[in-house]
XYZ file of C-alpha atoms in Angstrom:
738
model
C 41.197 111.151 -66.392
C 37.488 110.287 -66.405
C 36.104 111.240 -62.972
C 33.643 108.354 -63.187
C 36.395 105.786 -63.497
C 37.732 104.171 -60.327
C 40.879 105.793 -58.968
C 44.044 103.745 -59.298
C 45.356 102.343 -56.045
C 48.396 104.584 -55.684
C 49.391 106.857 -52.857
C 49.614 109.816 -55.258
C 47.626 110.623 -58.391
C 50.842 111.422 -60.262
C 51.915 107.839 -59.702
C 48.951 106.709 -61.729
C 49.694 109.334 -64.365
C 53.245 108.114 -64.877
C 52.156 104.494 -65.032
C 49.510 105.389 -67.594
C 52.230 107.164 -69.589
C 54.329 104.008 -69.547
C 51.366 101.949 -70.708
C 50.510 104.413 -73.447
C 54.016 104.590 -74.882
C 54.639 100.872 -74.504
C 51.450 99.916 -76.300
C 52.075 102.543 -78.950
C 55.428 100.862 -79.486
C 53.612 97.633 -80.254
C 51.303 99.469 -82.641
C 54.273 100.930 -84.482
C 55.973 97.527 -84.646
C 55.084 96.905 -88.276
C 56.177 100.410 -89.265
C 59.445 100.106 -87.361
C 60.348 96.954 -89.232
C 60.122 98.779 -92.554
C 62.726 101.312 -91.453
C 66.361 101.186 -92.445
C 67.705 101.127 -88.866
C 71.270 102.165 -88.156
C 71.611 99.447 -85.514
C 71.374 95.699 -85.893
C 67.930 94.093 -85.844
C 67.332 90.380 -85.500
C 65.144 89.605 -88.480
C 64.150 91.313 -91.704
C 60.412 91.454 -92.392
C 58.155 91.847 -95.380
C 55.194 94.186 -94.865
C 55.271 93.609 -91.133
C 55.048 89.809 -91.227
C 57.394 87.751 -89.053
C 59.833 85.810 -91.246
C 61.590 82.751 -89.810
C 65.319 82.910 -90.433
C 68.112 80.558 -89.496
C 68.550 80.397 -85.722
C 71.938 80.279 -84.040
C 72.549 79.437 -80.416
C 75.020 81.755 -78.672
C 76.994 80.852 -75.576
C 79.990 78.883 -76.847
C 83.617 79.841 -77.525
C 82.975 83.559 -77.130
C 86.309 85.415 -76.808
C 87.034 87.822 -73.952
C 86.296 90.970 -75.923
C 83.147 89.660 -77.612
C 80.196 91.927 -76.917
C 76.650 91.287 -78.051
C 75.643 93.869 -80.700
C 73.688 96.973 -79.781
C 69.938 96.774 -80.236
C 67.971 99.386 -82.199
C 68.394 102.740 -80.485
C 71.789 101.836 -79.025
C 70.709 101.980 -75.371
C 70.798 98.242 -74.679
C 72.495 95.226 -76.240
C 70.851 92.270 -77.960
C 72.029 90.080 -75.108
C 74.753 89.636 -72.527
C 76.699 87.267 -70.348
C 74.659 84.787 -68.339
C 77.269 83.548 -65.894
C 78.230 79.925 -66.435
C 76.308 79.819 -69.743
C 78.385 82.546 -71.423
C 77.011 85.027 -73.957
C 73.314 84.603 -74.757
C 70.999 86.504 -77.061
C 68.085 87.879 -75.051
C 65.623 85.913 -77.206
C 67.468 82.702 -76.290
C 67.912 83.431 -72.572
C 65.418 81.651 -70.283
C 65.886 84.297 -67.564
C 65.094 87.999 -67.193
C 68.139 90.021 -68.261
C 69.074 93.405 -69.689
C 72.435 94.827 -70.765
C 73.029 98.593 -70.881
C 75.558 100.009 -73.342
C 78.339 102.544 -72.899
C 76.322 104.937 -75.075
C 73.407 104.831 -72.651
C 75.752 105.260 -69.672
C 77.274 108.392 -71.236
C 73.938 109.849 -72.281
C 72.560 109.350 -68.746
C 75.546 111.279 -67.312
C 75.539 108.530 -64.701
C 77.779 108.833 -61.652
C 77.151 105.372 -60.215
C 75.681 102.025 -61.252
C 72.307 102.789 -59.670
C 71.898 105.797 -61.992
C 71.933 103.322 -64.887
C 70.042 100.239 -63.732
C 67.254 102.001 -61.783
C 66.393 104.714 -64.318
C 63.890 102.792 -66.446
C 63.720 99.216 -65.125
C 60.613 98.722 -62.949
C 62.159 95.584 -61.430
C 64.887 97.706 -59.814
C 64.018 100.024 -56.929
C 66.197 102.749 -55.473
C 65.228 105.003 -52.592
C 66.360 108.162 -54.401
C 68.810 109.089 -51.643
C 72.141 110.520 -52.814
C 75.333 111.500 -51.019
C 75.453 108.400 -48.820
C 78.379 106.086 -48.212
C 77.348 103.745 -51.021
C 74.798 102.695 -53.583
C 71.396 101.357 -52.576
C 68.998 99.363 -54.726
C 66.716 96.341 -54.630
C 65.732 93.898 -57.366
C 62.427 92.012 -57.321
C 61.759 93.186 -53.789
C 65.021 92.082 -52.160
C 67.920 94.413 -51.304
C 71.167 93.775 -53.170
C 74.381 93.938 -51.160
C 77.094 96.419 -52.108
C 79.617 93.587 -52.336
C 77.702 91.399 -54.777
C 78.461 93.130 -58.075
C 80.686 91.075 -60.359
C 83.310 92.186 -62.869
C 83.419 89.781 -65.811
C 81.800 87.247 -63.471
C 84.214 87.657 -60.530
C 82.886 88.734 -57.123
C 84.779 91.312 -55.091
C 86.526 93.022 -58.002
C 84.410 96.194 -58.211
C 84.785 99.222 -55.922
C 83.128 98.124 -52.680
C 80.461 100.757 -51.976
C 80.131 102.795 -55.167
C 81.356 102.094 -58.706
C 81.796 104.863 -61.274
C 80.297 103.566 -64.540
C 82.649 105.425 -66.906
C 85.103 102.508 -67.036
C 82.557 99.861 -68.100
C 81.406 98.951 -71.613
C 78.320 97.083 -70.433
C 76.283 97.009 -67.232
C 74.291 93.769 -67.166
C 71.421 92.897 -64.836
C 70.225 89.344 -64.202
C 66.975 89.394 -62.224
C 66.338 86.712 -59.646
C 68.570 84.209 -57.822
C 71.552 82.803 -59.728
C 73.405 80.160 -57.701
C 73.933 77.895 -60.719
C 75.065 80.736 -62.955
C 77.285 82.746 -60.599
C 77.748 80.820 -57.372
C 76.878 82.199 -53.945
C 77.360 85.979 -53.625
C 79.494 87.038 -50.623
C 76.669 89.289 -49.394
C 73.944 86.701 -49.995
C 71.836 88.761 -52.436
C 68.970 86.835 -54.048
C 66.965 89.468 -55.959
C 69.477 89.748 -58.782
C 73.091 90.245 -59.817
C 74.792 93.138 -61.627
C 77.754 92.266 -63.860
C 80.193 94.923 -65.093
C 82.109 94.475 -68.357
C 85.320 96.577 -68.491
C 86.070 98.676 -71.544
C 88.647 97.312 -73.991
C 90.369 98.866 -76.967
C 88.383 98.646 -80.204
C 89.906 98.451 -83.674
C 89.041 102.114 -84.231
C 91.355 104.453 -82.249
C 89.612 106.536 -79.592
C 90.588 109.683 -77.699
C 87.591 111.227 -75.922
C 87.709 114.054 -73.403
C 84.613 114.952 -71.374
C 84.110 117.878 -69.023
C 81.317 117.641 -66.435
C 79.374 119.830 -64.024
C 76.893 118.859 -61.307
C 75.147 121.383 -59.120
C 75.879 123.196 -56.923
C 79.570 123.426 -57.828
C 81.013 120.012 -58.637
C 83.296 120.017 -61.673
C 85.128 117.142 -63.260
C 86.484 115.415 -66.303
C 86.777 112.020 -67.961
C 89.540 110.918 -70.322
C 88.972 107.764 -72.415
C 91.806 106.549 -74.672
C 91.888 103.296 -76.657
C 94.449 101.954 -79.133
C 95.249 98.664 -80.846
C 98.578 97.844 -82.450
C 100.709 94.983 -83.685
C 100.018 92.492 -86.450
C 96.272 92.141 -86.907
C 95.717 94.632 -84.056
C 96.510 91.844 -81.626
C 97.495 94.138 -78.727
C 95.060 96.541 -77.081
C 95.325 99.319 -74.490
C 92.372 101.207 -72.970
C 92.762 103.870 -70.289
C 89.997 105.676 -68.417
C 90.566 108.446 -65.905
C 87.787 110.180 -63.946
C 87.947 113.156 -61.585
C 85.043 114.973 -59.875
C 85.216 117.404 -56.953
C 83.077 120.131 -55.404
C 79.834 121.010 -53.641
C 76.786 118.848 -54.312
C 73.130 119.894 -54.457
C 72.782 119.034 -50.738
C 73.627 121.913 -48.397
C 77.023 121.691 -46.630
C 78.052 118.620 -48.615
C 80.969 118.138 -50.998
C 82.144 115.040 -52.832
C 85.324 113.968 -54.583
C 85.760 110.942 -56.822
C 89.050 109.926 -58.430
C 89.246 106.805 -60.585
C 91.760 105.367 -63.016
C 91.456 102.103 -64.932
C 93.798 100.419 -67.390
C 92.781 97.476 -69.600
C 95.395 95.519 -71.574
C 94.594 92.627 -73.879
C 96.150 90.347 -76.460
C 94.276 88.199 -78.948
C 95.882 85.394 -80.912
C 94.522 82.777 -83.253
C 93.404 80.462 -80.441
C 94.374 82.263 -77.238
C 93.268 85.503 -75.575
C 94.677 87.274 -72.527
C 93.610 90.388 -70.647
C 94.682 92.372 -67.592
C 92.464 94.950 -65.857
C 93.739 97.328 -63.173
C 91.836 100.001 -61.268
C 92.363 102.501 -58.458
C 89.424 104.390 -56.925
C 89.038 107.012 -54.176
C 85.528 108.124 -53.162
C 85.313 110.858 -50.494
C 82.286 112.752 -49.129
C 82.263 115.549 -46.544
C 78.817 115.898 -45.000
C 77.636 112.408 -45.871
C 73.876 111.857 -45.966
C 72.495 109.365 -43.484
C 69.021 108.267 -42.499
C 67.177 108.656 -39.216
C 65.146 106.200 -37.169
C 61.875 106.556 -35.299
C 61.390 106.308 -31.554
C 58.505 104.042 -30.444
C 55.118 105.691 -30.889
C 56.373 108.493 -33.141
C 54.701 108.978 -36.503
C 56.246 110.105 -39.754
C 56.718 113.874 -40.024
C 56.629 115.994 -43.147
C 60.002 115.756 -44.921
C 62.279 118.806 -44.705
C 63.656 120.466 -47.818
C 65.373 117.929 -50.048
C 68.716 119.748 -49.826
C 68.855 119.402 -46.013
C 71.841 117.523 -44.577
C 70.830 115.200 -41.715
C 74.394 114.737 -40.509
C 77.074 117.155 -39.267
C 78.944 118.999 -42.004
C 82.165 117.709 -40.433
C 81.032 114.105 -40.892
C 83.030 112.372 -43.601
C 83.333 109.045 -45.350
C 86.075 107.775 -47.641
C 86.395 104.505 -49.535
C 89.611 103.561 -51.320
C 89.689 100.570 -53.673
C 92.337 99.067 -55.899
C 92.516 95.789 -57.767
C 93.826 93.751 -60.670
C 92.248 90.947 -62.740
C 94.068 88.527 -65.050
C 91.996 86.474 -67.503
C 92.912 83.981 -70.221
C 91.162 81.714 -72.720
C 92.375 79.015 -75.056
C 90.451 77.192 -77.787
C 91.511 73.561 -77.326
C 89.821 72.820 -80.654
C 86.813 74.062 -82.603
C 84.465 72.587 -80.002
C 86.019 73.186 -76.566
C 87.409 76.308 -74.890
C 89.312 76.443 -71.591
C 89.298 79.631 -69.552
C 90.513 80.984 -66.251
C 90.609 84.217 -64.302
C 92.058 85.424 -61.021
C 91.745 88.781 -59.333
C 92.717 90.497 -56.127
C 91.468 93.750 -54.633
C 91.706 95.742 -51.431
C 89.233 98.125 -49.799
C 89.942 100.696 -47.074
C 86.958 102.484 -45.556
C 86.719 105.228 -42.932
C 83.658 106.987 -41.503
C 83.183 109.562 -38.743
C 79.719 110.974 -38.048
C 76.237 110.023 -36.882
C 75.773 106.255 -36.664
C 72.243 106.112 -35.285
C 69.439 108.550 -34.624
C 65.772 108.579 -33.694
C 62.936 111.067 -34.142
C 61.370 111.709 -30.743
C 58.326 113.804 -31.742
C 56.262 115.073 -34.664
C 57.950 118.478 -34.440
C 61.069 116.926 -35.957
C 63.338 116.748 -32.908
C 65.733 113.821 -33.060
C 68.597 112.433 -31.012
C 71.845 111.306 -32.591
C 74.652 108.991 -31.573
C 78.041 109.776 -33.081
C 80.324 106.932 -33.993
C 83.355 105.915 -36.000
C 84.050 102.933 -38.197
C 86.848 101.913 -40.490
C 87.691 98.592 -42.062
C 90.153 96.898 -44.359
C 89.135 94.030 -46.653
C 91.489 92.006 -48.823
C 89.682 89.937 -51.471
C 90.705 87.295 -53.975
C 88.444 85.793 -56.620
C 89.062 83.152 -59.269
C 87.390 80.796 -61.705
C 88.497 78.084 -64.118
C 86.297 76.252 -66.565
C 85.576 74.549 -69.844
C 82.868 75.453 -72.325
C 81.974 73.581 -75.492
C 79.385 72.031 -77.755
C 78.620 68.756 -79.522
C 75.743 67.070 -81.370
C 74.099 63.743 -80.548
C 71.136 62.267 -82.451
C 70.002 65.639 -83.727
C 70.355 67.303 -80.316
C 72.858 70.122 -79.921
C 74.532 70.345 -76.498
C 76.042 73.602 -75.232
C 77.811 72.572 -72.036
C 79.792 74.399 -69.384
C 81.674 73.359 -66.276
C 83.548 75.590 -63.859
C 85.015 75.982 -60.399
C 84.957 79.292 -58.528
C 86.684 80.592 -55.428
C 86.206 83.774 -53.419
C 87.914 84.673 -50.150
C 88.222 87.776 -48.011
C 89.984 88.894 -44.868
C 88.340 91.715 -42.946
C 89.305 93.786 -39.923
C 87.033 96.477 -38.462
C 88.009 99.226 -36.042
C 86.006 101.943 -34.321
C 83.315 102.830 -31.800
C 79.559 102.487 -32.220
C 79.081 105.331 -29.744
C 81.471 108.175 -28.889
C 81.138 109.254 -25.221
C 79.941 112.835 -24.879
C 79.111 113.172 -28.587
C 75.361 112.547 -28.572
C 73.092 115.476 -29.438
C 69.486 116.437 -29.947
C 68.617 118.644 -32.916
C 65.786 119.148 -35.418
C 65.325 117.872 -38.970
C 64.026 121.265 -40.152
C 66.770 123.327 -38.430
C 69.701 120.990 -37.709
C 72.453 122.353 -35.445
C 75.494 120.245 -34.597
C 78.229 120.165 -32.008
C 81.989 119.955 -32.621
C 83.691 117.084 -34.414
C 83.870 113.928 -32.309
C 87.383 112.839 -31.250
C 88.596 109.713 -33.042
C 89.628 106.381 -31.507
C 90.046 103.084 -33.357
C 90.008 99.905 -31.250
C 89.795 96.610 -33.178
C 86.228 95.272 -33.023
C 85.937 92.571 -35.742
C 88.334 90.153 -37.428
C 86.858 87.587 -39.850
C 87.896 85.501 -42.848
C 85.576 83.915 -45.423
C 86.245 81.309 -48.080
C 83.656 80.353 -50.713
C 84.287 77.560 -53.216
C 81.862 76.151 -55.772
C 81.672 73.694 -58.664
C 79.084 74.078 -61.410
C 77.902 72.079 -64.420
C 75.260 73.038 -66.988
C 74.035 71.801 -70.363
C 71.671 73.468 -72.824
C 70.068 70.952 -75.180
C 68.602 72.345 -78.416
C 66.044 70.434 -80.492
C 63.851 71.050 -83.541
C 66.340 73.292 -85.340
C 67.149 74.983 -82.017
C 63.533 76.069 -81.469
C 63.305 74.181 -78.167
C 66.120 74.748 -75.678
C 66.311 72.933 -72.350
C 68.891 73.932 -69.745
C 69.749 71.876 -66.672
C 72.549 72.243 -64.186
C 73.751 71.928 -60.623
C 76.230 73.695 -58.363
C 77.850 72.591 -55.125
C 78.758 75.458 -52.799
C 81.184 75.250 -49.871
C 81.458 77.987 -47.240
C 84.018 78.423 -44.457
C 84.042 81.382 -42.054
C 86.589 81.932 -39.301
C 86.405 84.582 -36.607
C 89.321 85.732 -34.490
C 89.701 87.202 -31.018
C 90.194 90.972 -31.213
C 92.332 90.729 -28.063
C 94.687 87.807 -28.749
C 94.210 87.275 -32.486
C 93.566 83.570 -31.870
C 91.083 81.722 -34.085
C 87.728 81.204 -32.368
C 86.143 77.763 -32.255
C 83.922 76.405 -33.588
C 84.138 77.968 -37.030
C 81.460 77.937 -39.730
C 82.146 75.161 -42.258
C 79.321 73.720 -44.343
C 78.037 73.227 -47.882
C 74.911 73.107 -50.058
C 73.919 71.748 -53.471
C 71.712 73.835 -55.736
C 69.994 72.549 -58.922
C 68.398 74.649 -61.656
C 66.401 74.061 -64.804
C 64.966 76.182 -67.603
C 63.107 75.718 -70.855
C 62.731 78.111 -73.781
C 60.614 77.668 -76.896
C 60.854 79.990 -79.887
C 57.416 80.122 -81.480
C 59.053 82.331 -84.131
C 62.362 84.138 -84.363
C 60.550 87.071 -82.783
C 58.603 85.402 -79.967
C 60.103 83.288 -77.182
C 58.348 81.644 -74.250
C 60.374 80.478 -71.254
C 60.168 79.096 -67.736
C 62.801 78.506 -65.086
C 63.424 77.169 -61.632
C 66.590 78.440 -60.009
C 67.869 78.878 -56.476
C 69.938 81.452 -54.651
C 72.355 80.631 -51.852
C 73.052 82.815 -48.823
C 75.345 82.099 -45.923
C 73.645 80.413 -42.992
C 74.649 80.908 -39.373
C 75.317 79.254 -36.041
C 72.663 79.372 -33.338
C 73.547 82.030 -30.716
C 74.576 81.106 -27.177
C 71.210 82.340 -25.865
C 69.281 79.740 -27.914
C 68.304 76.269 -26.716
C 70.225 74.789 -29.669
C 73.300 77.002 -29.205
C 76.134 76.110 -31.572
C 74.003 74.362 -34.202
C 75.416 75.195 -37.643
C 73.015 75.891 -40.509
C 74.031 75.247 -44.104
C 73.693 78.024 -46.696
C 69.976 78.660 -46.981
C 68.194 78.474 -50.304
C 65.961 81.053 -51.908
C 63.823 79.482 -54.622
C 62.476 81.152 -57.751
C 59.836 79.988 -60.201
C 59.396 82.171 -63.273
C 57.545 82.115 -66.575
C 57.768 84.760 -69.250
C 57.772 85.792 -72.875
C 59.891 88.040 -75.078
C 58.557 89.687 -78.226
C 60.978 91.348 -80.653
C 59.237 93.529 -83.241
C 62.470 94.217 -85.075
C 63.395 97.534 -83.499
C 61.209 97.399 -80.380
C 61.064 94.611 -77.797
C 58.566 93.740 -75.067
C 59.309 91.434 -72.128
C 56.815 89.974 -69.662
C 57.646 87.871 -66.610
C 55.668 86.385 -63.732
C 57.700 85.108 -60.783
C 57.705 83.874 -57.217
C 60.746 83.963 -54.923
C 60.728 82.406 -51.457
C 63.538 83.441 -49.126
C 64.058 81.914 -45.639
C 64.725 84.139 -42.619
C 66.287 83.268 -39.280
C 64.626 83.792 -35.904
C 64.485 82.342 -32.392
C 61.093 80.803 -31.652
C 59.569 82.636 -28.647
C 57.920 79.448 -27.351
C 60.768 76.911 -27.692
C 63.812 79.243 -27.732
C 65.098 77.287 -30.737
C 66.999 79.233 -33.380
C 66.271 78.247 -36.979
C 65.772 79.494 -40.506
C 62.051 78.892 -40.150
C 60.983 82.353 -41.275
C 60.044 83.139 -44.863
C 59.393 86.089 -47.158
C 57.564 85.317 -50.386
C 57.711 87.808 -53.241
C 55.259 87.319 -56.078
C 55.309 89.687 -58.990
C 54.693 90.492 -62.616
C 57.003 92.662 -64.733
C 56.412 94.220 -68.121
C 59.275 96.005 -69.826
C 60.041 97.484 -73.223
C 63.013 99.014 -75.015
C 64.105 100.062 -78.475
C 63.030 102.422 -81.235
C 59.311 102.023 -82.079
C 59.459 104.749 -84.727
C 62.080 106.763 -86.525
C 64.027 109.129 -84.222
C 62.240 107.959 -81.044
C 63.632 105.663 -78.339
C 61.610 104.308 -75.432
C 62.583 102.258 -72.419
C 60.553 101.488 -69.309
C 57.760 99.351 -67.931
C 55.569 98.503 -64.964
C 56.182 96.027 -62.152
C 53.865 94.801 -59.415
C 55.530 92.914 -56.560
C 53.805 91.631 -53.425
C 56.552 91.078 -50.798
C 54.673 89.120 -48.138
C 56.000 87.787 -44.843
C 54.603 84.248 -44.787
C 56.406 82.859 -41.713
C 57.602 84.881 -38.721
C 58.540 84.370 -35.081
C 55.367 83.320 -33.312
C 53.380 84.348 -36.385
C 53.508 87.975 -35.217
C 53.812 89.459 -38.707
C 52.473 86.626 -40.865
C 50.619 88.045 -43.845
C 52.173 91.498 -43.501
C 53.949 93.297 -46.331
C 57.734 93.342 -46.020
C 59.261 96.746 -45.371
C 61.200 99.017 -47.682
C 59.779 98.133 -51.099
C 56.846 99.545 -53.123
C 54.309 97.125 -54.509
C 53.948 99.103 -57.727
C 56.498 100.892 -59.905
C 56.116 102.555 -63.283
C 59.063 103.976 -65.235
C 59.507 105.596 -68.607
C 62.511 106.971 -70.475
C 61.987 108.849 -73.754
C 64.409 110.244 -76.333
C 63.355 112.214 -79.418
C 65.684 113.346 -82.187
C 63.812 116.531 -82.963
C 63.608 117.864 -86.542
C 63.832 121.404 -85.160
C 67.624 121.262 -85.257
C 69.794 118.539 -86.737
C 71.676 116.758 -83.958
C 69.327 117.905 -81.168
C 67.773 115.213 -78.944
C 65.258 115.902 -76.177
C 65.097 113.462 -73.258
C 62.747 112.801 -70.347
C 62.385 110.275 -67.535
C 59.536 109.542 -65.134
C 59.685 107.299 -62.064
C 56.569 106.568 -60.043
C 56.351 104.331 -56.976
C 53.614 103.437 -54.508
C 53.873 103.656 -50.724
C 56.390 101.652 -48.699
C 55.979 100.289 -45.190
C 58.692 101.086 -42.673
C 57.361 99.066 -39.719
C 57.078 95.286 -39.620
C 53.466 95.465 -38.374
C 52.586 97.779 -41.312
C 51.395 100.540 -38.978
C 53.786 103.090 -40.515
C 54.410 103.839 -44.170
C 55.813 106.589 -46.352
C 53.709 107.823 -49.291
C 54.435 107.099 -52.908
C 55.947 109.734 -55.147
C 56.624 110.626 -58.772
C 59.917 112.115 -59.956
C 60.458 113.699 -63.366
C 63.762 114.334 -65.139
C 64.306 116.318 -68.338
C 67.253 116.973 -70.598
C 68.708 117.579 -74.028
C 71.656 116.380 -76.086
C 73.272 118.039 -79.089
C 75.787 116.393 -81.419
C 77.789 118.355 -83.966
C 81.314 118.786 -85.302
C 83.821 121.487 -84.414
C 86.956 121.654 -86.571
C 85.870 118.276 -87.940
C 85.911 116.784 -84.414
C 82.727 115.079 -83.083
C 81.302 117.041 -80.156
C 78.423 116.064 -77.849
C 76.808 118.506 -75.423
C 74.466 117.188 -72.727
C 72.242 118.878 -70.149
C 69.768 117.358 -67.716
C 67.750 118.203 -64.631
C 67.086 115.465 -62.078
C 63.992 115.839 -59.862
C 62.666 118.580 -62.110
C 59.984 119.733 -59.641
C 62.426 119.690 -56.683
C 60.076 117.369 -54.820
C 60.686 116.758 -51.118
C 60.112 113.110 -50.218
C 61.157 110.396 -47.810
C 63.044 107.315 -48.919
C 64.100 104.291 -46.897
C 67.886 103.854 -46.600
C 69.354 100.461 -45.793
C 70.672 101.636 -42.409
C 67.755 103.650 -40.983
C 63.992 104.138 -41.275
C 63.902 107.457 -43.151
C 66.170 109.319 -45.554
C 65.723 112.337 -47.805
C 65.374 111.895 -51.548
C 67.850 113.840 -53.667
C 66.959 117.475 -54.476
C 66.779 119.053 -57.908
C 70.169 118.578 -59.559
C 71.560 120.174 -62.717
C 74.027 118.243 -64.870
C 76.103 119.417 -67.834
C 78.771 117.724 -69.918
C 80.711 118.300 -73.121
C 82.568 115.515 -74.956
C 85.076 115.853 -77.782
C 86.515 112.974 -79.830
C 90.005 113.822 -81.083
């Protein structure tokens, strides 16, 4: 770096280095665009070119009458797909989607050796932030500056049908990310997430038989395996069976911690001439002894130096277990060549149990902290359903792709436990933690609630000028009912929460060429409101679901085997508070996130694959109680992220691929007044993959190192102020296709 040039505004110099790397490789991808289009790529590309020029070819509009098992083709490099499912709108090619989306393939999931969804979606996407903390009770990530609730992942568009806290990715064919609010497209999420939605597409049997066995190792001593079997049979291969079984158990790279994950999934499907049916079943057990948990800060205490990354900030006897099971039934029927009817219904159950530290606070710079032991377990029964029609027609040269649906989600939850166990509070030190004996268990009922969410949506995409101009408009009505019950008598409490909201959306996309699309959208997100507390002057007032509002403009440039995306957005999300002057409770607060995202993916040159980008997000508190934090930066999210993933099929040895990842983030505030922050950091990963044949059987060997430099750093967990980033971790796997 030129010493005379101004230093980049990052907390660490390596942050700037990684961002510069992303810029360099991304721009080099654009430079190699013409060359890449002269290749003979193994994967599908959208348009053939002549000497690098962009040739206009016939355009088709996706999104209508797509069968259950239809997947968008893989893009060049095989890491992402050419498009994905966009909720109510159905399958859409990325160049014809007026929203920011990305769809990761099963190949990328396997090559990442991913153990949860966060490992996939946060690796190279600068719009997705994860705190780097592993070994907790669940996944943790944010999209566009807003945290995403554990419960808001969808499976084929249905809420509540994924494992509640952590989902193993081995059973999914696609992991799709839609960035920004999506009330029109998906309805209101149970957890109220507005930054984005993750949709999981289960694996189904392909026409080619599959039997794949994978053995895995993760340091320090966690071993496991994955069995993936798929078969089709019957006339025209009309029946399909796909089974996935996963088992992992052993010590993790965190001291005194072990983890066990057991998962089985069965997918059955039948496809006829006009009808399709599928059934998906899963059973998951996720258990951790010595669960990681964050720590808080006592008033007036600064942020100490982080301890070694493999330190456990929880007793080794602390444990957490989540058990999930569920079933989904889905069917489709083509009423004619222009209209398809579809429906789906699913049910799932989650049992959760935790015993360990529930809260803690650092009391001095020397690292001493107090802990409060607690216990919590809950049981949630969930049902989710949708029915709808999707079709198309032409009027006066305008093509209409229309969709209408109704959705329903309900859950029944009971919580038991104690937020504080008498006599089980200790003081220890983050650098030399010492713990007392296991806290005795007791499980009084503390919460009993039931939620019911219903919605009705309608959307139409109008295509003009040979489908170059596409205008989408739609509206959704959302109804929400919540009942609470006495934990003593079981009687229903009154009043309950019963209200509704209507949410419109609109988008426009113009294809300047087959390879360049411009788009803009306005879309809202819905989150459950609340009733004013008894301490407020307006006690009992019921607030309808509050609306987060997004405005976004962007472009997408497909160079044949390498694609760039650019988006500029603003999301405004209301917050609730009680006014200190009037004592009136309202949703008068607001956080406004403005940002710009640049991303890229594909194969810019032969034998090289790149994926990554840079995102700048300014999460500003614009309205707060009494104006106390107006103009401050919201906590828990970096303003700047740069990410880069590289794969190179080296000529040194046929079948050998070298891989690397870099993630760089700027500082994050942990106090609302912005007086405390944790520094930015840069994490590097490295790995290799080797494909060959043994006894004529395809074999793939993989090895990777996460956090290559074993960097010690603080992250911000969702439950506390500080948490330790994951230490250096070694991963190995070997796959054989029989």
